[in-house]
Amino acid sequence: MFAVYTVTAMSQHKKPRPAIAKPIIAKPISFQLAGFYHKTNESGIVFNFPIGFRELPAVNNDDFSYDYAMEIPDKEFEVWFLVKSQKTNWADYERYKNDPAKSIGHPDSLYIQIGRAEASGFMGDQPYFTRNISRDVLKRYNADAGKSYLLNLEYMKATKHYKYALLLTLQKNHIGTFLAVCFTNEKSPEFFKNVNRMSRYIKFK
């Protein structure tokens, strides 16, 4: 009787089941973000979608054409991105640089041309403030060169009636260029903090 009781008690003492690891399911991303990841990778850029942001439809019309857009909800902070690989530009430059019939600009000056063209698109003939990006900031982006443009925007539907924009162009020589336009209605310390945090989620490899 004692033996039967002992066996019964032991049978009731079940061993804990080993923990079963749950599979990690990748969060689905939008078609727009997938395309932007591909384009940044082709341009030697790493982009990680930042926490606290929300994707927006990228602007693509007769006035402006950008690859990706996002915002911090309810904070009046929006960013548009434009990315360019230099692979084709360098191939054309090496092929035609000694051909007098061709006028090929140096690819490493592309960031200046893009910056001026986009700033003019926002400002027209109105003046704007520009400066070279400092070496310590370039280092955070793993970039070789860059410029910033502080823009006082006209009241335009195309820019959602934002009052100001800070346009940044950054370049990694021989690799790629990216442009970011940061919009706001207040040139506050919080706005510039959000701009400075950008190197946490986009930079050159």
mmCIF file of N, CA and C in Angstrom, residues 61-129:
data_model
loop_
_atom_site.group_PDB
_atom_site.id
_atom_site.type_symbol
_atom_site.label_atom_id
_atom_site.label_comp_id
_atom_site.label_asym_id
_atom_site.label_seq_id
_atom_site.Cartn_x
_atom_site.Cartn_y
_atom_site.Cartn_z
ATOM 1 N N ASN A 61 5.580 65.520 -57.260
ATOM 2 C CA ASN A 61 4.728 66.287 -58.165
ATOM 3 C C ASN A 61 5.591 67.203 -59.029
ATOM 4 N N ASP A 62 4.969 68.148 -59.706
ATOM 5 C CA ASP A 62 5.711 69.036 -60.603
ATOM 6 C C ASP A 62 6.646 69.975 -59.844
ATOM 7 N N ASP A 63 6.361 70.212 -58.573
ATOM 8 C CA ASP A 63 7.179 71.138 -57.787
ATOM 9 C C ASP A 63 8.321 70.445 -57.060
ATOM 10 N N PHE A 64 8.024 69.302 -56.449
ATOM 11 C CA PHE A 64 9.022 68.606 -55.634
ATOM 12 C C PHE A 64 8.909 67.100 -55.850
ATOM 13 N N SER A 65 10.069 66.433 -55.759
ATOM 14 C CA SER A 65 10.091 64.977 -55.891
ATOM 15 C C SER A 65 11.084 64.406 -54.876
ATOM 16 N N TYR A 66 10.547 63.668 -53.890
ATOM 17 C CA TYR A 66 11.382 63.111 -52.828
ATOM 18 C C TYR A 66 11.117 61.619 -52.688
ATOM 19 N N ASP A 67 12.062 60.934 -52.034
ATOM 20 C CA ASP A 67 11.995 59.484 -51.924
ATOM 21 C C ASP A 67 11.213 59.000 -50.710
ATOM 22 N N TYR A 68 11.248 59.774 -49.641
ATOM 23 C CA TYR A 68 10.609 59.311 -48.406
ATOM 24 C C TYR A 68 10.260 60.511 -47.530
ATOM 25 N N ALA A 69 9.226 60.339 -46.690
ATOM 26 C CA ALA A 69 8.799 61.409 -45.798
ATOM 27 C C ALA A 69 8.246 60.822 -44.512
ATOM 28 N N MET A 70 8.428 61.557 -43.414
ATOM 29 C CA MET A 70 7.905 61.119 -42.128
ATOM 30 C C MET A 70 7.750 62.324 -41.213
ATOM 31 N N GLU A 71 7.063 62.120 -40.088
ATOM 32 C CA GLU A 71 6.820 63.204 -39.153
ATOM 33 C C GLU A 71 6.781 62.675 -37.727
ATOM 34 N N ILE A 72 6.970 63.601 -36.774
ATOM 35 C CA ILE A 72 6.671 63.317 -35.380
ATOM 36 C C ILE A 72 5.259 63.829 -35.146
ATOM 37 N N PRO A 73 4.301 62.951 -34.907
ATOM 38 C CA PRO A 73 2.902 63.398 -34.775
ATOM 39 C C PRO A 73 2.724 64.462 -33.694
ATOM 40 N N ASP A 74 1.939 65.474 -34.038
ATOM 41 C CA ASP A 74 1.564 66.550 -33.113
ATOM 42 C C ASP A 74 2.736 67.405 -32.645
ATOM 43 N N LYS A 75 3.878 67.324 -33.330
ATOM 44 C CA LYS A 75 5.046 68.114 -32.930
ATOM 45 C C LYS A 75 5.476 69.125 -34.000
ATOM 46 N N GLU A 76 4.734 69.183 -35.113
ATOM 47 C CA GLU A 76 5.071 70.088 -36.215
ATOM 48 C C GLU A 76 6.529 69.935 -36.639
ATOM 49 N N PHE A 77 6.929 68.683 -36.820
ATOM 50 C CA PHE A 77 8.274 68.366 -37.307
ATOM 51 C C PHE A 77 8.144 67.295 -38.370
ATOM 52 N N GLU A 78 8.520 67.650 -39.584
ATOM 53 C CA GLU A 78 8.385 66.763 -40.742
ATOM 54 C C GLU A 78 9.691 66.734 -41.510
ATOM 55 N N VAL A 79 10.036 65.570 -42.069
ATOM 56 C CA VAL A 79 11.290 65.418 -42.811
ATOM 57 C C VAL A 79 11.020 64.765 -44.164
ATOM 58 N N TRP A 80 11.616 65.350 -45.202
ATOM 59 C CA TRP A 80 11.603 64.742 -46.538
ATOM 60 C C TRP A 80 13.026 64.334 -46.890
ATOM 61 N N PHE A 81 13.179 63.151 -47.500
ATOM 62 C CA PHE A 81 14.506 62.653 -47.870
ATOM 63 C C PHE A 81 14.616 62.457 -49.381
ATOM 64 N N LEU A 82 15.791 62.768 -49.887
ATOM 65 C CA LEU A 82 16.145 62.516 -51.282
ATOM 66 C C LEU A 82 17.527 61.874 -51.288
ATOM 67 N N VAL A 83 17.667 60.738 -51.973
ATOM 68 C CA VAL A 83 18.902 59.957 -51.951
ATOM 69 C C VAL A 83 19.422 59.764 -53.368
ATOM 70 N N LYS A 84 20.739 59.914 -53.534
ATOM 71 C CA LYS A 84 21.367 59.749 -54.853
ATOM 72 C C LYS A 84 22.626 58.897 -54.724
ATOM 73 N N SER A 85 22.713 57.858 -55.548
ATOM 74 C CA SER A 85 23.948 57.090 -55.658
ATOM 75 C C SER A 85 24.887 57.788 -56.632
ATOM 76 N N GLN A 86 26.189 57.672 -56.372
ATOM 77 C CA GLN A 86 27.163 58.288 -57.283
ATOM 78 C C GLN A 86 27.789 57.293 -58.260
ATOM 79 N N LYS A 87 27.325 56.056 -58.228
ATOM 80 C CA LYS A 87 27.950 55.038 -59.072
ATOM 81 C C LYS A 87 27.884 55.401 -60.556
ATOM 82 N N THR A 88 26.700 55.752 -61.030
ATOM 83 C CA THR A 88 26.540 56.104 -62.446
ATOM 84 C C THR A 88 27.280 57.382 -62.772
ATOM 85 N N ASN A 89 27.213 58.369 -61.878
ATOM 86 C CA ASN A 89 27.896 59.639 -62.112
ATOM 87 C C ASN A 89 29.406 59.445 -62.249
ATOM 88 N N TRP A 90 29.970 58.592 -61.388
ATOM 89 C CA TRP A 90 31.405 58.360 -61.469
ATOM 90 C C TRP A 90 31.776 57.575 -62.725
ATOM 91 N N ALA A 91 30.943 56.639 -63.137
ATOM 92 C CA ALA A 91 31.216 55.891 -64.364
ATOM 93 C C ALA A 91 31.224 56.826 -65.569
ATOM 94 N N ASP A 92 30.247 57.748 -65.622
ATOM 95 C CA ASP A 92 30.189 58.705 -66.724
ATOM 96 C C ASP A 92 31.370 59.680 -66.670
ATOM 97 N N TYR A 93 31.719 60.087 -65.464
ATOM 98 C CA TYR A 93 32.825 61.038 -65.315
ATOM 99 C C TYR A 93 34.143 60.432 -65.795
ATOM 100 N N GLU A 94 34.415 59.193 -65.389
ATOM 101 C CA GLU A 94 35.655 58.534 -65.803
ATOM 102 C C GLU A 94 35.676 58.288 -67.302
ATOM 103 N N ARG A 95 34.508 58.076 -67.895
ATOM 104 C CA ARG A 95 34.430 57.779 -69.321
ATOM 105 C C ARG A 95 34.628 59.034 -70.171
ATOM 106 N N TYR A 96 34.078 60.169 -69.706
ATOM 107 C CA TYR A 96 34.041 61.358 -70.561
ATOM 108 C C TYR A 96 34.867 62.542 -70.057
ATOM 109 N N LYS A 97 35.590 62.382 -68.978
ATOM 110 C CA LYS A 97 36.278 63.538 -68.382
ATOM 111 C C LYS A 97 37.315 64.176 -69.309
ATOM 112 N N ASN A 98 37.867 63.414 -70.235
ATOM 113 C CA ASN A 98 38.853 63.957 -71.173
ATOM 114 C C ASN A 98 38.269 64.225 -72.555
ATOM 115 N N ASP A 99 36.955 64.143 -72.661
ATOM 116 C CA ASP A 99 36.282 64.379 -73.933
ATOM 117 C C ASP A 99 35.823 65.831 -73.988
ATOM 118 N N PRO A 100 36.430 66.674 -74.852
ATOM 119 C CA PRO A 100 36.055 68.094 -74.903
ATOM 120 C C PRO A 100 34.618 68.330 -75.362
ATOM 121 N N ALA A 101 34.026 67.323 -76.000
ATOM 122 C CA ALA A 101 32.650 67.478 -76.474
ATOM 123 C C ALA A 101 31.631 67.241 -75.361
ATOM 124 N N LYS A 102 32.104 66.708 -74.242
ATOM 125 C CA LYS A 102 31.212 66.426 -73.118
ATOM 126 C C LYS A 102 31.487 67.406 -71.979
ATOM 127 N N SER A 103 30.429 67.812 -71.324
ATOM 128 C CA SER A 103 30.566 68.674 -70.139
ATOM 129 C C SER A 103 30.072 67.887 -68.929
ATOM 130 N N ILE A 104 31.010 67.254 -68.242
ATOM 131 C CA ILE A 104 30.677 66.384 -67.113
ATOM 132 C C ILE A 104 31.203 67.023 -65.829
ATOM 133 N N GLY A 105 30.300 67.338 -64.930
ATOM 134 C CA GLY A 105 30.702 67.901 -63.654
ATOM 135 C C GLY A 105 31.307 66.849 -62.745
ATOM 136 N N HIS A 106 32.144 67.293 -61.828
ATOM 137 C CA HIS A 106 32.774 66.360 -60.904
ATOM 138 C C HIS A 106 31.715 65.798 -59.953
ATOM 139 N N PRO A 107 31.604 64.471 -59.838
ATOM 140 C CA PRO A 107 30.547 63.884 -59.001
ATOM 141 C C PRO A 107 30.594 64.302 -57.537
ATOM 142 N N ASP A 108 31.781 64.602 -57.027
ATOM 143 C CA ASP A 108 31.880 64.971 -55.619
ATOM 144 C C ASP A 108 31.386 66.385 -55.331
ATOM 145 N N SER A 109 30.949 67.099 -56.366
ATOM 146 C CA SER A 109 30.321 68.403 -56.157
ATOM 147 C C SER A 109 28.804 68.306 -56.300
ATOM 148 N N LEU A 110 28.306 67.076 -56.434
ATOM 149 C CA LEU A 110 26.872 66.869 -56.653
ATOM 150 C C LEU A 110 26.036 67.420 -55.499
ATOM 151 N N TYR A 111 26.530 67.287 -54.279
ATOM 152 C CA TYR A 111 25.749 67.739 -53.125
ATOM 153 C C TYR A 111 25.504 69.246 -53.162
ATOM 154 N N ILE A 112 26.448 70.002 -53.733
ATOM 155 C CA ILE A 112 26.282 71.458 -53.844
ATOM 156 C C ILE A 112 25.196 71.775 -54.872
ATOM 157 N N GLN A 113 25.254 71.097 -56.014
ATOM 158 C CA GLN A 113 24.265 71.328 -57.067
ATOM 159 C C GLN A 113 22.854 70.977 -56.596
ATOM 160 N N ILE A 114 22.731 69.831 -55.929
ATOM 161 C CA ILE A 114 21.414 69.412 -55.440
ATOM 162 C C ILE A 114 20.889 70.399 -54.405
ATOM 163 N N GLY A 115 21.735 70.805 -53.491
ATOM 164 C CA GLY A 115 21.324 71.744 -52.449
ATOM 165 C C GLY A 115 20.822 73.060 -53.017
ATOM 166 N N ARG A 116 21.564 73.600 -53.953
ATOM 167 C CA ARG A 116 21.159 74.871 -54.559
ATOM 168 C C ARG A 116 19.841 74.729 -55.325
ATOM 169 N N ALA A 117 19.719 73.638 -56.073
ATOM 170 C CA ALA A 117 18.502 73.435 -56.861
ATOM 171 C C ALA A 117 17.275 73.292 -55.971
ATOM 172 N N GLU A 118 17.406 72.520 -54.894
ATOM 173 C CA GLU A 118 16.258 72.317 -54.006
ATOM 174 C C GLU A 118 15.940 73.582 -53.217
ATOM 175 N N ALA A 119 16.957 74.294 -52.771
ATOM 176 C CA ALA A 119 16.719 75.544 -52.046
ATOM 177 C C ALA A 119 16.009 76.549 -52.949
ATOM 178 N N SER A 120 16.423 76.628 -54.197
ATOM 179 C CA SER A 120 15.771 77.531 -55.147
ATOM 180 C C SER A 120 14.333 77.109 -55.406
ATOM 181 N N GLY A 121 14.089 75.789 -55.392
ATOM 182 C CA GLY A 121 12.726 75.298 -55.581
ATOM 183 C C GLY A 121 11.800 75.753 -54.471
ATOM 184 N N PHE A 122 12.319 75.829 -53.263
ATOM 185 C CA PHE A 122 11.519 76.290 -52.131
ATOM 186 C C PHE A 122 11.438 77.814 -52.048
ATOM 187 N N MET A 123 12.514 78.481 -52.440
ATOM 188 C CA MET A 123 12.621 79.924 -52.197
ATOM 189 C C MET A 123 12.479 80.789 -53.440
ATOM 190 N N GLY A 124 12.618 80.217 -54.625
ATOM 191 C CA GLY A 124 12.600 81.030 -55.838
ATOM 192 C C GLY A 124 13.809 81.949 -55.861
ATOM 193 N N ASP A 125 13.569 83.231 -56.070
ATOM 194 C CA ASP A 125 14.659 84.213 -56.109
ATOM 195 C C ASP A 125 14.935 84.838 -54.746
ATOM 196 N N GLN A 126 14.223 84.394 -53.718
ATOM 197 C CA GLN A 126 14.414 84.969 -52.389
ATOM 198 C C GLN A 126 15.744 84.495 -51.789
ATOM 199 N N PRO A 127 16.419 85.347 -51.023
ATOM 200 C CA PRO A 127 17.705 84.950 -50.421
ATOM 201 C C PRO A 127 17.505 83.929 -49.299
ATOM 202 N N TYR A 128 18.533 83.161 -49.045
ATOM 203 C CA TYR A 128 18.503 82.202 -47.952
ATOM 204 C C TYR A 128 19.902 82.115 -47.350
ATOM 205 N N PHE A 129 19.973 81.606 -46.133
ATOM 206 C CA PHE A 129 21.246 81.512 -45.416
ATOM 207 C C PHE A 129 21.820 80.114 -45.589
#
